[in-house]
GROMACS .gro file of C-alpha atoms in nm:
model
  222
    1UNK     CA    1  -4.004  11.794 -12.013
    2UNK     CA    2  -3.789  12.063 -12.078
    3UNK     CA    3  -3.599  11.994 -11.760
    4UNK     CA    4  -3.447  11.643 -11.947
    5UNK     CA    5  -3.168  11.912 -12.131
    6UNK     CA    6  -3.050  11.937 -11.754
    7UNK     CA    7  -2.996  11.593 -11.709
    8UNK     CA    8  -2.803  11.437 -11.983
    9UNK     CA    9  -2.688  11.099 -11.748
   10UNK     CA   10  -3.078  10.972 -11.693
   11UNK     CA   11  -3.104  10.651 -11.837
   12UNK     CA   12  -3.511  10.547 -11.766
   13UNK     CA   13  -3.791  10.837 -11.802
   14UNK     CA   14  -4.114  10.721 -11.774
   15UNK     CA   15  -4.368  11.022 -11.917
   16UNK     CA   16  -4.681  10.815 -11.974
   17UNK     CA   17  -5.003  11.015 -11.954
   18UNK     CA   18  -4.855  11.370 -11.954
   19UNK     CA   19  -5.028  11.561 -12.234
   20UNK     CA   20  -4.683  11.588 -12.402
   21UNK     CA   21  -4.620  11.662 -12.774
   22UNK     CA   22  -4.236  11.780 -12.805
   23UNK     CA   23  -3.960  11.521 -12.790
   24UNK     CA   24  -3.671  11.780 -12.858
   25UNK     CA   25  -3.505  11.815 -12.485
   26UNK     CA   26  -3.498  11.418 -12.498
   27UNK     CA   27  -3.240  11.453 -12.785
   28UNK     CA   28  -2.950  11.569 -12.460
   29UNK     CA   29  -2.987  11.249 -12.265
   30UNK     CA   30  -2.728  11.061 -12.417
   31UNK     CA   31  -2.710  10.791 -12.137
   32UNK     CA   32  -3.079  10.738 -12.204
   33UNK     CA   33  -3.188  10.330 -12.226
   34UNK     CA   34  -3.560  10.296 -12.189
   35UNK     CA   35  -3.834  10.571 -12.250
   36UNK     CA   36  -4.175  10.545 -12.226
   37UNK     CA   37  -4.415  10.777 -12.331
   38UNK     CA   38  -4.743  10.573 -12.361
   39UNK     CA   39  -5.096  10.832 -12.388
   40UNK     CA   40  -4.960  11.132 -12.472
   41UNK     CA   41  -5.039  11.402 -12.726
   42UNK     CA   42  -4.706  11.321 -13.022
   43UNK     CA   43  -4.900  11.394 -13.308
   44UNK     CA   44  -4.611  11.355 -13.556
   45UNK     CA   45  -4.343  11.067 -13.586
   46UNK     CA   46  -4.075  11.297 -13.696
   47UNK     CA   47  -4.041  11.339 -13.336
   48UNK     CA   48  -3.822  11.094 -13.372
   49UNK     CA   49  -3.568  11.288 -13.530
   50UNK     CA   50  -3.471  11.364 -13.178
   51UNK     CA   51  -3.434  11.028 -13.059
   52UNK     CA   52  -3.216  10.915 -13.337
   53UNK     CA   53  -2.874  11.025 -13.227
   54UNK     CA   54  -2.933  10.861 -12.865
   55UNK     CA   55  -2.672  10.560 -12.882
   56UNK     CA   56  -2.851  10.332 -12.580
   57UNK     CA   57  -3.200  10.360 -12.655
   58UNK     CA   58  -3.308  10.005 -12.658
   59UNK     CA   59  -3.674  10.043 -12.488
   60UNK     CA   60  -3.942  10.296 -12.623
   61UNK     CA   61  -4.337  10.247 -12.572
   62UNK     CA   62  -4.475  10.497 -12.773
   63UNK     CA   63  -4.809  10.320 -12.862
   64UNK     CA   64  -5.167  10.527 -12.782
   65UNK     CA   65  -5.039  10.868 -12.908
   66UNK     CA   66  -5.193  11.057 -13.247
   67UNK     CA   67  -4.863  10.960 -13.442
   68UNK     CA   68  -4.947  10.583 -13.454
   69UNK     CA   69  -5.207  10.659 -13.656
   70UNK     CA   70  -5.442  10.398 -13.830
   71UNK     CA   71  -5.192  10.170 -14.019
   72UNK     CA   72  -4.962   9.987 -13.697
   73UNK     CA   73  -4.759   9.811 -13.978
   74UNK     CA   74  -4.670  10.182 -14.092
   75UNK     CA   75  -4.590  10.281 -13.719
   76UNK     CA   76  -4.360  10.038 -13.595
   77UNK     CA   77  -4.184   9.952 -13.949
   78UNK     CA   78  -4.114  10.348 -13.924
   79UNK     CA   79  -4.010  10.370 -13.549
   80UNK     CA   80  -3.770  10.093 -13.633
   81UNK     CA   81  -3.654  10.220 -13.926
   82UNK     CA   82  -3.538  10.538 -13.739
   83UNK     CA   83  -3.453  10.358 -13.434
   84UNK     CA   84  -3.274  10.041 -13.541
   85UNK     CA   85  -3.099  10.000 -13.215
   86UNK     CA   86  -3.427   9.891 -13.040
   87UNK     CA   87  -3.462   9.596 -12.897
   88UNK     CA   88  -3.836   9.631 -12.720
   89UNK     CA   89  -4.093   9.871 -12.863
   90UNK     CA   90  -4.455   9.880 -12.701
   91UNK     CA   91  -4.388   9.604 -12.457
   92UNK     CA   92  -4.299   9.342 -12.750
   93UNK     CA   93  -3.965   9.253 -12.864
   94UNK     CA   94  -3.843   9.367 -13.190
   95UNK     CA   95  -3.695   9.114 -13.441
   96UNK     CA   96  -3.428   9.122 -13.715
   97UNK     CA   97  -3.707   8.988 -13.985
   98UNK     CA   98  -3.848   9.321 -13.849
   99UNK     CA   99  -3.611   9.556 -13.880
  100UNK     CA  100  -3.486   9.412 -14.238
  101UNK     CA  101  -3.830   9.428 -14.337
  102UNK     CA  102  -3.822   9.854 -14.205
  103UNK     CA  103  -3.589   9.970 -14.414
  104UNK     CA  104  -3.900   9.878 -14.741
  105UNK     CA  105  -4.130   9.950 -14.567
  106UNK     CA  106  -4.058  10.229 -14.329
  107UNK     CA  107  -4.017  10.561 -14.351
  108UNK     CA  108  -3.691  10.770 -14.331
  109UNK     CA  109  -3.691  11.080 -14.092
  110UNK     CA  110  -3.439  11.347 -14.152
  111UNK     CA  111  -3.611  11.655 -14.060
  112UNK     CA  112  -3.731  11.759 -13.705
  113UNK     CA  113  -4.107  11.851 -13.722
  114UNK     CA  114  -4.232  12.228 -13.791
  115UNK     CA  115  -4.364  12.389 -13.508
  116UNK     CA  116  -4.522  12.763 -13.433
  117UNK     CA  117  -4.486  12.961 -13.102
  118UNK     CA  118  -4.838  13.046 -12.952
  119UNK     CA  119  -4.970  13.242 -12.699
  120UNK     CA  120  -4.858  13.180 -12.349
  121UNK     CA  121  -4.575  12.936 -12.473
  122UNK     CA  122  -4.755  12.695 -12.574
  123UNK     CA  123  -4.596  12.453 -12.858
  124UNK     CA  124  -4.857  12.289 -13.109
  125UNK     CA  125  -4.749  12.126 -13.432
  126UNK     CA  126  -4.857  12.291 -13.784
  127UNK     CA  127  -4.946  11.905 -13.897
  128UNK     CA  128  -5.247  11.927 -13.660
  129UNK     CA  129  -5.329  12.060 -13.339
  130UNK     CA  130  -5.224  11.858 -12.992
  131UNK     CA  131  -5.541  11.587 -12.859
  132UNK     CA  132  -5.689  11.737 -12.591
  133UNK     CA  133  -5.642  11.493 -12.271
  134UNK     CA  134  -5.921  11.234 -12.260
  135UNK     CA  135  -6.089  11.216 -11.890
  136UNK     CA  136  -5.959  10.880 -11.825
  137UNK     CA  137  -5.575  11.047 -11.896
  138UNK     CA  138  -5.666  11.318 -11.661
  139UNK     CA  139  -5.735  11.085 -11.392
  140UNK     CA  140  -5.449  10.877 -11.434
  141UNK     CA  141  -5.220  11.129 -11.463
  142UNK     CA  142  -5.337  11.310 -11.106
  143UNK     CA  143  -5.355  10.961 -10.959
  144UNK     CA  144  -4.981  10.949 -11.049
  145UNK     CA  145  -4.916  11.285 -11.009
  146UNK     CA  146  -5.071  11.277 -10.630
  147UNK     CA  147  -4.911  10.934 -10.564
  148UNK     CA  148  -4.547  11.063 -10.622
  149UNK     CA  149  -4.647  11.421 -10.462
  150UNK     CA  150  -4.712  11.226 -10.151
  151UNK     CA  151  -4.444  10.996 -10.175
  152UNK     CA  152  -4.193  11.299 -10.161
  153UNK     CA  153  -4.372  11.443  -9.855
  154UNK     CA  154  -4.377  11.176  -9.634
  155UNK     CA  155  -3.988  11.110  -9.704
  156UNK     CA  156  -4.011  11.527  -9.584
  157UNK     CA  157  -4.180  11.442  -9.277
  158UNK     CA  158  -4.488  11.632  -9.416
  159UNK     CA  159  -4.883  11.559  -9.420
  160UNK     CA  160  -4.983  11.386  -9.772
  161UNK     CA  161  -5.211  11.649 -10.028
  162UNK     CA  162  -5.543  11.591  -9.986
  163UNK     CA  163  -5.727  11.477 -10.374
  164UNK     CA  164  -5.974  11.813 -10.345
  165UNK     CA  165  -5.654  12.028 -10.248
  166UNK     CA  166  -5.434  11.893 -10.534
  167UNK     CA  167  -5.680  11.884 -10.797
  168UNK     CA  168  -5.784  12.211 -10.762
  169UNK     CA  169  -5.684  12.452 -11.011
  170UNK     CA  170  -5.812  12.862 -11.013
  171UNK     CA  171  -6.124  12.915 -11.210
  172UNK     CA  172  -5.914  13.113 -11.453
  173UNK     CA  173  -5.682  12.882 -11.491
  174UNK     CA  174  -5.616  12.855 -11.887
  175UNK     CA  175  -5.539  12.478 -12.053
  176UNK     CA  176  -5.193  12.596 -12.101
  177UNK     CA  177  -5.118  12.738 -11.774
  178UNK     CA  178  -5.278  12.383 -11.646
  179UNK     CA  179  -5.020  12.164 -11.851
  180UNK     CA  180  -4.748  12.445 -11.759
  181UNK     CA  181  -4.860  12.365 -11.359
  182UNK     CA  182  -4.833  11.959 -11.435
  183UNK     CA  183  -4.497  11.990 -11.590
  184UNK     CA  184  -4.337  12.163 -11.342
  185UNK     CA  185  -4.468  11.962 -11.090
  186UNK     CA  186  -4.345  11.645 -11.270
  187UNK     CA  187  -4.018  11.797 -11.314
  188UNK     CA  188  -3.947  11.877 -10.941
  189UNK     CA  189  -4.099  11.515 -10.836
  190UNK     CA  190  -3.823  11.386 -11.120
  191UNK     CA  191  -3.545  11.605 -10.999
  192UNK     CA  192  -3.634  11.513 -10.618
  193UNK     CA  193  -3.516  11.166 -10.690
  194UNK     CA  194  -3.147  11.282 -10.771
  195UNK     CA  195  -3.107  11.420 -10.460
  196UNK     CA  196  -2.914  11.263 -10.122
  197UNK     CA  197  -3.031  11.274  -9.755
  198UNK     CA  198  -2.858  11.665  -9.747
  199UNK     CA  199  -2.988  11.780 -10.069
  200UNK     CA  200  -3.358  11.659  -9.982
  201UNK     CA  201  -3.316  11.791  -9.569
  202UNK     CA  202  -3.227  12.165  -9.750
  203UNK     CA  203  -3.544  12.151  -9.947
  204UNK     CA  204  -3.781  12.029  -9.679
  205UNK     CA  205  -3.646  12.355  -9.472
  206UNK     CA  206  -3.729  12.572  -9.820
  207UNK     CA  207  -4.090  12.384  -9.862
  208UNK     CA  208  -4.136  12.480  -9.511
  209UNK     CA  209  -4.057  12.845  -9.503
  210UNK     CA  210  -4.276  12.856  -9.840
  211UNK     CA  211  -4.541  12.740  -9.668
  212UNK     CA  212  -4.517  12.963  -9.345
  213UNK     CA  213  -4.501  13.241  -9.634
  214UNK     CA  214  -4.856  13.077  -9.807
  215UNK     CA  215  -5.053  13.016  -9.438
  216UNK     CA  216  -4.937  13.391  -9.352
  217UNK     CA  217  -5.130  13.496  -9.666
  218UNK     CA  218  -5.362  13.329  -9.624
  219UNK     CA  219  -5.433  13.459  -9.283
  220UNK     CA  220  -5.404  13.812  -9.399
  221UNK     CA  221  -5.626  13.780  -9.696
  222UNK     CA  222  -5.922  13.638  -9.433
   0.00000   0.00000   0.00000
């Protein structure tokens, strides 16, 4: 999500089922109103230090991720605590009794969360390691994924990805690289809907040369 510290005037991102664990480029979007990030791997709430100083967050579903942990009371009395400006969290409305009641009961965050570099560039919190993906997130996230691929090409004039082609990832293909792959592709699909009639005719003639370039190889390496 790294490509949100470009784009500091979104006000919706919708993230759900994207393997992600690092909230710090949300912390530029100062515009930013409603956020959800349902299924993903945040293992710590103190990723909500970076969500604190965003002045129009009123909408955040956070729920299914590591960081809600075992005790809900805990969870949303501590979201709301942090993030007394919101007025929905996890699809239900928050209250004032509630957020009264967060400042006993929930817990203050003012430090970011540790993290380590790893090999290949990964990020991973030193609280715990990030959830792999279940199966069931790794479906819904290609079904999204090829759903909003396609979308883009037909508004290109171009022939929808067939599942087997867009699934298909090398046979040495590392976890990392995979997530690297999904995020890039989720960031070009998010960028793609900034753009005007002229923006999105000068990138269907770049796709197109791109894949002349591909087919070409292709046909040499036959």
């Amino acid at each position: 999500i790294s490509i949100c510290r470009d784009l500091p005037n979104i006000e919706v991102i919708t993230f759900s089922v994207n393997g992600i664990s690092d909230l710090e480029p949300l912390n530029q979007c100062q515009n930013l109103s409603e956020l959800y990030l349902r299924k993903n791997n945040i293992t710590s709430l103190n990723e909500l230090f970076y969500l604190k100083k965003l002045p129009r967050l009123r909408v955040l579903w956070l729920s299914e991720n590591p960081c809600c942990g075992s005790d809900p009371h805990r969870y949303r009395m501590t979201v709301l605590r942090n993030l007394p400006s919101l007025q929905k969290l996890d699809n239900q409305a928050v209250t004032e009794e509630e957020l009264s009641q967060a400042l006993v009961d929930g817990e203050e965050i003012t430090v970011p969360p540790a993290r380590r570099s790893v090999e290949n560039g990964c990020l991973e919190s030193t609280e715990s390691s990030a959830a792999e993906s279940t199966m069931e997130s790794e479906r819904e996230l290609l079904n999204f994924s090829l759903e909003e691929t396609n979308k883009i090409r037909e508004e290109l004039g171009m022939k929808p990805v067939r599942r087997d082609k867009f699934s298909s990832f090398s046979p040495g293909e590392t976890d990392c690289n995979r997530k690297k792959r999904n995020n890039i592709l989720n960031a070009v699909l998010l960028l793609m809907k900034e753009l005007d009639a002229e923006g999105l005719e000068i990138v269907q003639q770049t796709v197109g040369r791109r894949l002349q370039a591909f087919r070409k190889k292709e046909l040499q390496e036959e």
